[in-house]
Coordinates of C-alpha atoms and ligand atoms in Angstrom, one line a residue:
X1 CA -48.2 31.2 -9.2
X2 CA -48.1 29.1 -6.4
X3 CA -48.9 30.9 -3.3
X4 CA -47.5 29.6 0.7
X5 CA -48.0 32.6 3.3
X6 CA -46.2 32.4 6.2
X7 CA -48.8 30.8 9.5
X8 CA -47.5 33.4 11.6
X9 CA -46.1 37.4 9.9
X10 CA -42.6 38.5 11.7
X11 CA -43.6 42.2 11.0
X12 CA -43.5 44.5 14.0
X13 CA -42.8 48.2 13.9
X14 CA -38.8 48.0 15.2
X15 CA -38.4 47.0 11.8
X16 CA -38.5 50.6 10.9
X17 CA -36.0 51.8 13.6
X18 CA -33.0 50.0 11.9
X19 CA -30.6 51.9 10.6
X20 CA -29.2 48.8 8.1
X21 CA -30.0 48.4 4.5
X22 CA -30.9 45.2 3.1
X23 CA -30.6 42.9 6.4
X24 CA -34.1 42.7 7.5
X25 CA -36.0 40.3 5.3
X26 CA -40.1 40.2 4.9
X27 CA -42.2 37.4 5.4
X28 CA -41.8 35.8 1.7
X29 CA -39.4 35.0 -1.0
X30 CA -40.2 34.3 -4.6
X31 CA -38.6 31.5 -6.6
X32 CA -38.2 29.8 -9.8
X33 CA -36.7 27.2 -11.2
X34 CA -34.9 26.7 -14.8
X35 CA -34.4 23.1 -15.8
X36 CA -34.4 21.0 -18.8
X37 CA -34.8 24.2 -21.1
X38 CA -37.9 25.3 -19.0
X39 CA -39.1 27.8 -16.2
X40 CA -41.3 26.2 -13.3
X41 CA -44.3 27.8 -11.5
X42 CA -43.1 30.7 -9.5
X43 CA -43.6 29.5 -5.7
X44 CA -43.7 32.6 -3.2
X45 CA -43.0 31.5 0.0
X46 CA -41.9 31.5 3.3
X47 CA -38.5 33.6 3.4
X48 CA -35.5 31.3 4.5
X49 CA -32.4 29.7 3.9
X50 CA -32.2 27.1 0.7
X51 CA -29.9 23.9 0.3
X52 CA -27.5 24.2 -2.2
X53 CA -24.7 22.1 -3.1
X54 CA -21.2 23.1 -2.8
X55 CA -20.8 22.1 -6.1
X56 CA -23.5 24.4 -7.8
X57 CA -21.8 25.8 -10.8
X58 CA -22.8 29.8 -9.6
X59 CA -20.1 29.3 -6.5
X60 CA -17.2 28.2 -9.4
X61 CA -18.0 30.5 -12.2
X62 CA -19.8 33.1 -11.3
X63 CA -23.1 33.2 -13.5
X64 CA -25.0 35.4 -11.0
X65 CA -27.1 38.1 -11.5
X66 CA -29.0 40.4 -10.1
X67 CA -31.4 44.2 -10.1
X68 CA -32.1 46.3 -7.5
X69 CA -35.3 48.3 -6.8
X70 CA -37.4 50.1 -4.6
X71 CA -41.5 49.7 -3.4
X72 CA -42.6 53.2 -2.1
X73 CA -45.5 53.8 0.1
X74 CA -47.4 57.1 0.5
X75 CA -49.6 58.4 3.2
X76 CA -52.5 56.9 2.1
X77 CA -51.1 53.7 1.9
X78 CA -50.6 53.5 -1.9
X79 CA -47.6 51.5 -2.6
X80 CA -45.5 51.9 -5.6
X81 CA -42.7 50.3 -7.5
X82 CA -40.6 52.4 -10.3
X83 CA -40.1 52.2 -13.9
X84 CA -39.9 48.2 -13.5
X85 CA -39.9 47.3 -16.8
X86 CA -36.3 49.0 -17.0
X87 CA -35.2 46.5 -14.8
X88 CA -36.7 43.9 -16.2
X89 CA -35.0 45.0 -19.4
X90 CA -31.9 45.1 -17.9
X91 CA -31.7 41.6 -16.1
X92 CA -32.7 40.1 -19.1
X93 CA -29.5 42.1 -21.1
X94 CA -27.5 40.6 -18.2
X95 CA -29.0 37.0 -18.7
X96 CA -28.2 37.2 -22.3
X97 CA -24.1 38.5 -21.5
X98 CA -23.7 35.5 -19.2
X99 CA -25.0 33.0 -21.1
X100 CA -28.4 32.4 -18.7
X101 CA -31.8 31.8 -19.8
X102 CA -33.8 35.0 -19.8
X103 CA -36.8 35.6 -17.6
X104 CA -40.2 35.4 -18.6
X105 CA -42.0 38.8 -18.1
X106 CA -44.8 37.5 -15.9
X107 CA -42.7 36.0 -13.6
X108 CA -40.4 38.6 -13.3
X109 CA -43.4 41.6 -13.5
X110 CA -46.5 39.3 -12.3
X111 CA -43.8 38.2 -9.3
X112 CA -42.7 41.2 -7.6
X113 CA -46.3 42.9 -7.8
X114 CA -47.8 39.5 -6.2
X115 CA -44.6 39.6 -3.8
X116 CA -44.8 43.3 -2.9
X117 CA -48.8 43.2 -2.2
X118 CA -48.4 40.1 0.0
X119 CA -45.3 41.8 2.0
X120 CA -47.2 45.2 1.8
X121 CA -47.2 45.9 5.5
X122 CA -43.4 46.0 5.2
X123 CA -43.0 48.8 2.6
X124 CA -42.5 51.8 5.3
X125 CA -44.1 55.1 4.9
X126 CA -41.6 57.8 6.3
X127 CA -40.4 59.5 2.9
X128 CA -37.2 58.4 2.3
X129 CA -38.1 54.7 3.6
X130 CA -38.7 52.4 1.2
X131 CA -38.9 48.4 0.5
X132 CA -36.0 47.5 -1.5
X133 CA -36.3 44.5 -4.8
X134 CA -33.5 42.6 -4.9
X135 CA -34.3 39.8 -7.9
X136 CA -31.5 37.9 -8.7
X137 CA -30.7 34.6 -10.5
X138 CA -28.0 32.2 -10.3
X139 CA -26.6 29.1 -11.7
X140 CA -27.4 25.8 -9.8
X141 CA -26.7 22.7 -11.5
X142 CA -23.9 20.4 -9.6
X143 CA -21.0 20.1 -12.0
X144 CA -17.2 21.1 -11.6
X145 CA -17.0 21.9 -15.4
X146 CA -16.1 25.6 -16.6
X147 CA -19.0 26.0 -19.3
X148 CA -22.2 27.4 -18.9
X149 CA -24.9 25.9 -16.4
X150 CA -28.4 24.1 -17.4
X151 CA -29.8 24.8 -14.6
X152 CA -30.7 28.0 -12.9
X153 CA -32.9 29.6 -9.8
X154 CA -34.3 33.0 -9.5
X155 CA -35.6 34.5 -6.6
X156 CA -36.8 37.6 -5.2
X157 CA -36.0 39.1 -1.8
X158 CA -37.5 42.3 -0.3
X159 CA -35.9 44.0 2.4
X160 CA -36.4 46.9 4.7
X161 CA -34.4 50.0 3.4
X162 CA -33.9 53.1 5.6
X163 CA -33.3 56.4 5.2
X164 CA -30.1 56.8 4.1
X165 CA -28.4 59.6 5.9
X166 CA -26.6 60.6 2.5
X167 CA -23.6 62.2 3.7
X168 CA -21.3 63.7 0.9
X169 CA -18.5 61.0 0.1
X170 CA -15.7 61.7 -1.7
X171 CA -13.9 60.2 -4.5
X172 CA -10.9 59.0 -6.2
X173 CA -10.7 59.2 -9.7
X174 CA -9.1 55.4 -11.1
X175 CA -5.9 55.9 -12.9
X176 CA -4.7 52.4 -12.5
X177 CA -7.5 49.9 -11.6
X178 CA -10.7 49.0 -13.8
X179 CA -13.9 48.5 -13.3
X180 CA -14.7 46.8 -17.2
X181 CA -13.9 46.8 -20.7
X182 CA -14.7 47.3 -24.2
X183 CA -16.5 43.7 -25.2
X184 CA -16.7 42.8 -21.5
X185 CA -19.6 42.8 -18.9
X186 CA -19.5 46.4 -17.3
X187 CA -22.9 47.0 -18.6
X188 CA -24.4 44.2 -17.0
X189 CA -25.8 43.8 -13.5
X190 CA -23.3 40.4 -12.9
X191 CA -22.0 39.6 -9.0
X192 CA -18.5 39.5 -10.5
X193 CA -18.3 43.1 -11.1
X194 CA -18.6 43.9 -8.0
X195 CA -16.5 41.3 -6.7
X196 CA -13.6 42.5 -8.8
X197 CA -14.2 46.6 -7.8
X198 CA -14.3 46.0 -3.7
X199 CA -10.0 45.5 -3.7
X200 CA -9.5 48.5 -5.9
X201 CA -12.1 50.6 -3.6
X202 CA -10.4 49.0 -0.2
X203 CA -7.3 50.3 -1.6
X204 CA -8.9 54.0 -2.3
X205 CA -10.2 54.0 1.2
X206 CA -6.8 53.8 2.7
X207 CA -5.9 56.6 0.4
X208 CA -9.1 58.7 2.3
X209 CA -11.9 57.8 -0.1
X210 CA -15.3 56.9 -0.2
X211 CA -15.4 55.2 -3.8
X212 CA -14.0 55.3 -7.2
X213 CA -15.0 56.4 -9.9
X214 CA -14.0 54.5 -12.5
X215 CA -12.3 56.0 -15.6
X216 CA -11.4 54.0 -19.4
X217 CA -9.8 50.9 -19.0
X218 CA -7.5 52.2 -22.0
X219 CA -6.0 55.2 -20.9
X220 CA -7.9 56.1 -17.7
X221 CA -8.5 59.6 -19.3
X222 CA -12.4 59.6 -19.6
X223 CA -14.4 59.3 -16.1
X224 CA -17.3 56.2 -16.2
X225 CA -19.4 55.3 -13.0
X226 CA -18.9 54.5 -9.2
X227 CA -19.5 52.4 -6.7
X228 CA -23.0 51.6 -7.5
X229 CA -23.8 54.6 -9.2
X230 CA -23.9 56.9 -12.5
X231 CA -22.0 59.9 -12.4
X232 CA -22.5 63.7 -13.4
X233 CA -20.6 66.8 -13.4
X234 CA -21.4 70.2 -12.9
X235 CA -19.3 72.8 -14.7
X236 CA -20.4 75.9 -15.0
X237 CA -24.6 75.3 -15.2
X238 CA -24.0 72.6 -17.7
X239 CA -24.9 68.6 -16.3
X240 CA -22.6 66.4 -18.1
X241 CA -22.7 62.6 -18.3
X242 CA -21.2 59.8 -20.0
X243 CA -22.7 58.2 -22.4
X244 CA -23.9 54.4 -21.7
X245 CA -21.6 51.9 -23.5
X246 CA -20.6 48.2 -23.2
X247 CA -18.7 49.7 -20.2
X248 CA -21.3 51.4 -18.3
X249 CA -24.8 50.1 -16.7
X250 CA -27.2 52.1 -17.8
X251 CA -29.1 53.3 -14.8
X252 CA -32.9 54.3 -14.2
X253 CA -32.0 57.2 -11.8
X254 CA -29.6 58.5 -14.5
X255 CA -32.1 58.1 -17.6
X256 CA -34.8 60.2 -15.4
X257 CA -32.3 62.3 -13.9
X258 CA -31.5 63.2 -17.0
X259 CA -35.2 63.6 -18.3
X260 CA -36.1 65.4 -15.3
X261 CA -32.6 67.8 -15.6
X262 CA -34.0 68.1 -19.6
X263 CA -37.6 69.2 -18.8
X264 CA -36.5 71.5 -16.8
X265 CA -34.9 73.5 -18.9
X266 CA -31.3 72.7 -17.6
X267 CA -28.1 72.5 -20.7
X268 CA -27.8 69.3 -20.5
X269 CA -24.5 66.9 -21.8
X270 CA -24.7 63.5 -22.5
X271 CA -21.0 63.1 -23.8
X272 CA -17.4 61.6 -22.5
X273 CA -15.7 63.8 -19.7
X274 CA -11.9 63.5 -20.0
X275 CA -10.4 63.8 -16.2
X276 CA -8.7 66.8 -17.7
X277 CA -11.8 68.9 -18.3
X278 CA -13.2 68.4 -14.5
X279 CA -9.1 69.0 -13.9
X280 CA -9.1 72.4 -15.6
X281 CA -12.6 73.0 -14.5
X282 CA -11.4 72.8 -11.0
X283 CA -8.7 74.7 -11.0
X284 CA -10.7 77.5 -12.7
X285 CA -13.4 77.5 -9.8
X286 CA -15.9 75.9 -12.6
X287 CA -16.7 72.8 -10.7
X288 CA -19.8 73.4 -9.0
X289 CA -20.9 69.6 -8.9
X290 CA -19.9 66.3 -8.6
X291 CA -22.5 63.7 -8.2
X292 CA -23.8 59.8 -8.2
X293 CA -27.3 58.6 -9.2
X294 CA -28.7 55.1 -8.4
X295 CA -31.3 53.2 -6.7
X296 CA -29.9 52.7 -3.3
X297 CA -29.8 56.9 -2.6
X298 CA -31.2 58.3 -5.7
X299 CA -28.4 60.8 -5.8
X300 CA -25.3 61.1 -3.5
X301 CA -23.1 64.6 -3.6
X302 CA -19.4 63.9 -3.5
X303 CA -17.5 66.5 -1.6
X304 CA -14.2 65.9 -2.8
X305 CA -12.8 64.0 -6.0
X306 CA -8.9 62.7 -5.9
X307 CA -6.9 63.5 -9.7
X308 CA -3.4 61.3 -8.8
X309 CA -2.3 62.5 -5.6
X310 CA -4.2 66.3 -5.8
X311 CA -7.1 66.1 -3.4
X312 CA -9.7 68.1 -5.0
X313 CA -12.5 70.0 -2.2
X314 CA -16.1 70.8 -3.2
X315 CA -17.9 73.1 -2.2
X316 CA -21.7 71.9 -1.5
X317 CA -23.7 74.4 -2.9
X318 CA -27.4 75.6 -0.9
X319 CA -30.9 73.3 -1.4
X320 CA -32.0 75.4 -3.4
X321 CA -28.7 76.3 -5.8
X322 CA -27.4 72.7 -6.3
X323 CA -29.2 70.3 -9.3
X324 CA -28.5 67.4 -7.3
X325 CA -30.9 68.4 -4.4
X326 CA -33.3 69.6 -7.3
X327 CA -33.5 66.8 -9.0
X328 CA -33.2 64.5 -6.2
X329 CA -36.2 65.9 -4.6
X330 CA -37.9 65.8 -7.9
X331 CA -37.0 62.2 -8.2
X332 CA -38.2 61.8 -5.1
X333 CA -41.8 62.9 -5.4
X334 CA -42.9 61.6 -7.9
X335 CA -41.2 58.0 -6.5
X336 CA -43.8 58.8 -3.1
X337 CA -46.5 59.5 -5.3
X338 CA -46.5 63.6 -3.8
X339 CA -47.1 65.0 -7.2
X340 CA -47.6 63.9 -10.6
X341 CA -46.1 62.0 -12.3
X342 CA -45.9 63.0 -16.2
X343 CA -44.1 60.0 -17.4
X344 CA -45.9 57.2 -16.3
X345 CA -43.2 55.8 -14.1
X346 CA -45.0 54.9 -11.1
X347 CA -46.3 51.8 -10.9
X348 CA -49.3 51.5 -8.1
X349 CA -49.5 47.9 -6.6
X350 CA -52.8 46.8 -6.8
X351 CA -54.2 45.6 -3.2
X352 CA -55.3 41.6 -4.2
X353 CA -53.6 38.8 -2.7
X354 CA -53.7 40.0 0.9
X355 CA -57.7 41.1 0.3
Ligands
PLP1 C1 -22.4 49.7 -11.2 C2 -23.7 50.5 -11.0 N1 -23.8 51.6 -11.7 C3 -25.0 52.4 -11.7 C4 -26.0 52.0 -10.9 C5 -27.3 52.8 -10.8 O1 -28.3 52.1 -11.5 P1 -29.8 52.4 -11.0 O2 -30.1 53.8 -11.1 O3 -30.6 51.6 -12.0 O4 -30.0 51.9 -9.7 C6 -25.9 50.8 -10.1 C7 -27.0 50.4 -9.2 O5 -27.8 49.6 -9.6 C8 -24.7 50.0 -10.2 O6 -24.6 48.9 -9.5

């Protein structure tokens, strides 16, 4: 790996006082370069613009990817990353559905530690602060020409994420719009799903809503995801969630939601919910939760959840009687390194290059 610090750091505390998510850049940036079958050396560098062509092929069609994750810090300076291999996983799945080389493990593993250690002074240490990972890759080669490119760049960008004042949101359930379908590329972490869910969510905010959440493309009877976010259901004290499918990306605050939910002795459902069942569960005073899990917020309470036209209020329930602020705290802990961590799923960033 090559290896060109910036002469002079731009790191200074006021970084910290922002309020904005994934503006404030560190000092480096990580990239690589796919050409003529092959990765190059990963270069980490200065962080700055890069010349591109008008005509690279990413602008046209859309082969762009991308992950998102988090370096933690703890109060005695320890700095962690979580479960990366799951994202690594994962961009890889994506590489493979839009028809992009796949990344080499060390880049993308060897990479963000080397990256993360160098930038370490920008990982914040207020819990609820973090560093956010944004790897991404995208299609470079200058050609007008709808196939697939030859060549590619991946980079890495960390950026200061605050403490997300999570205020409830609430939701509208799709009944006309989708997010993805069967044999299609809901599952994977591409730009263009995004691009194609920011009209319909526009639309839902005129209506009074937060987000979507996204039902079947079929019949819009089964609820999905949101935003950028897994979803789960309260009814009763059961946590229901759908299942992952070709639909659906399969998130790392779900999966150990869902393994924290399991080990602590909570029923747990991992099985489609029909917008009928949260319906009638409403109406019969049974929906104690609605919730999203991702990365950006860990989890997010939704407040109210639209069904057609019938604006549907929640009730937030206390700290200590809702699963979402269980498990979120939980989630939390172990992500700060406060208290063990049973699973192996904190990664400590070795101090090296900066030494
Ligand atoms: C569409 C979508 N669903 C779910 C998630 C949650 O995934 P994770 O928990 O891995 O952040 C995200 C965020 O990455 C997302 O963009």
């Amino acid at each position: 790996m090559i290896i060109e610090k910036i002469a002079e750091s731009r790191f200074n505390d006021s970084v910290f006082e922002s309020k904005v998510f994934g503006k404030n850049f560190t000092d480096h940036m990580l990239v690589a370069t796919y050409k003529d079958g092959q990765w190059s050396e990963p270069k980490i560098m200065p962080y700055g613009p890069l010349e591109f062509t008008p005509a690279a092929m990413a602008f046209h069609y859309g082969q762009a990817i991308f992950e998102g994750m988090k370096a933690y810090k703890n109060e005695n300076d320890e700095v962690f990353i979580f479960r990366p291999e799951k994202n690594f996983e994962r961009f890889n799945l994506s590489a493979e559905r839009l028809n992009m080389p796949t990344i080499p493990e060390e880049i993308f593993m060897d990479g963000i530690k080397t990256i993360v250690d160098l930038d370490r002074q920008w990982v914040p240490k207020n819990y609820g602060t973090s560093l956010y990972i944004r790897p991404t890759m995208f299609a470079t080669e200058e050609a007008v020409s709808a196939r697939a490119s030859n060549e590619y760049m991946f980079v890495v960008l960390l950026a200061y994420a605050p403490n997300y004042y999570d205020k409830p949101l609430s939701v509208k359930i799709a009944d006309y719009f989708s997010r993805s379908a069967q044999g299609g590329v809901g599952f994977a972490k591409c730009a263009g799903n995004y691009a194609a869910s920011f009209y319909p969510a526009t639309q839902a905010q005129k209506e009074g809503y937060d987000q979507v959440i996204w039902t079947d493309s079929i019949e819009h009877k089964y609820i999905e995801e949101a935003g950028t976010m897994n979803v789960m259901v309260r009814i009763g004290d059961k946590l229901l969630t759908a299942p992952t499918s070709e639909r659906i990306l399969n998130g790392v605050t779900r999966d150990s939601i869902l393994t924290l939910a399991k080990d602590a002795g909570l029923d747990v459902e991992v099985r489609p919910i029909s917008v009928q069942e949260m319906y009638d569960a409403h109406k019969e005073g049974q929906l104690k939760e609605v919730f999203g899990c991702g990365t950006a917020v860990v989890i997010n309470a939704y407040n109210a959840v639209g069904f057609g036209e019938e604006r549907a209020e929640i009730e937030l329930l206390s700290e200590t009687e809702s699963f979402a602020s269980i498990l979120k705290n939980k989630l939390k802990d172990i992500q700060y390194g406060l208290i063990e961590d049973p699973y192996g799923w904190r990664i400590k960033i070795e101090e090296s290059v900066t030494a």
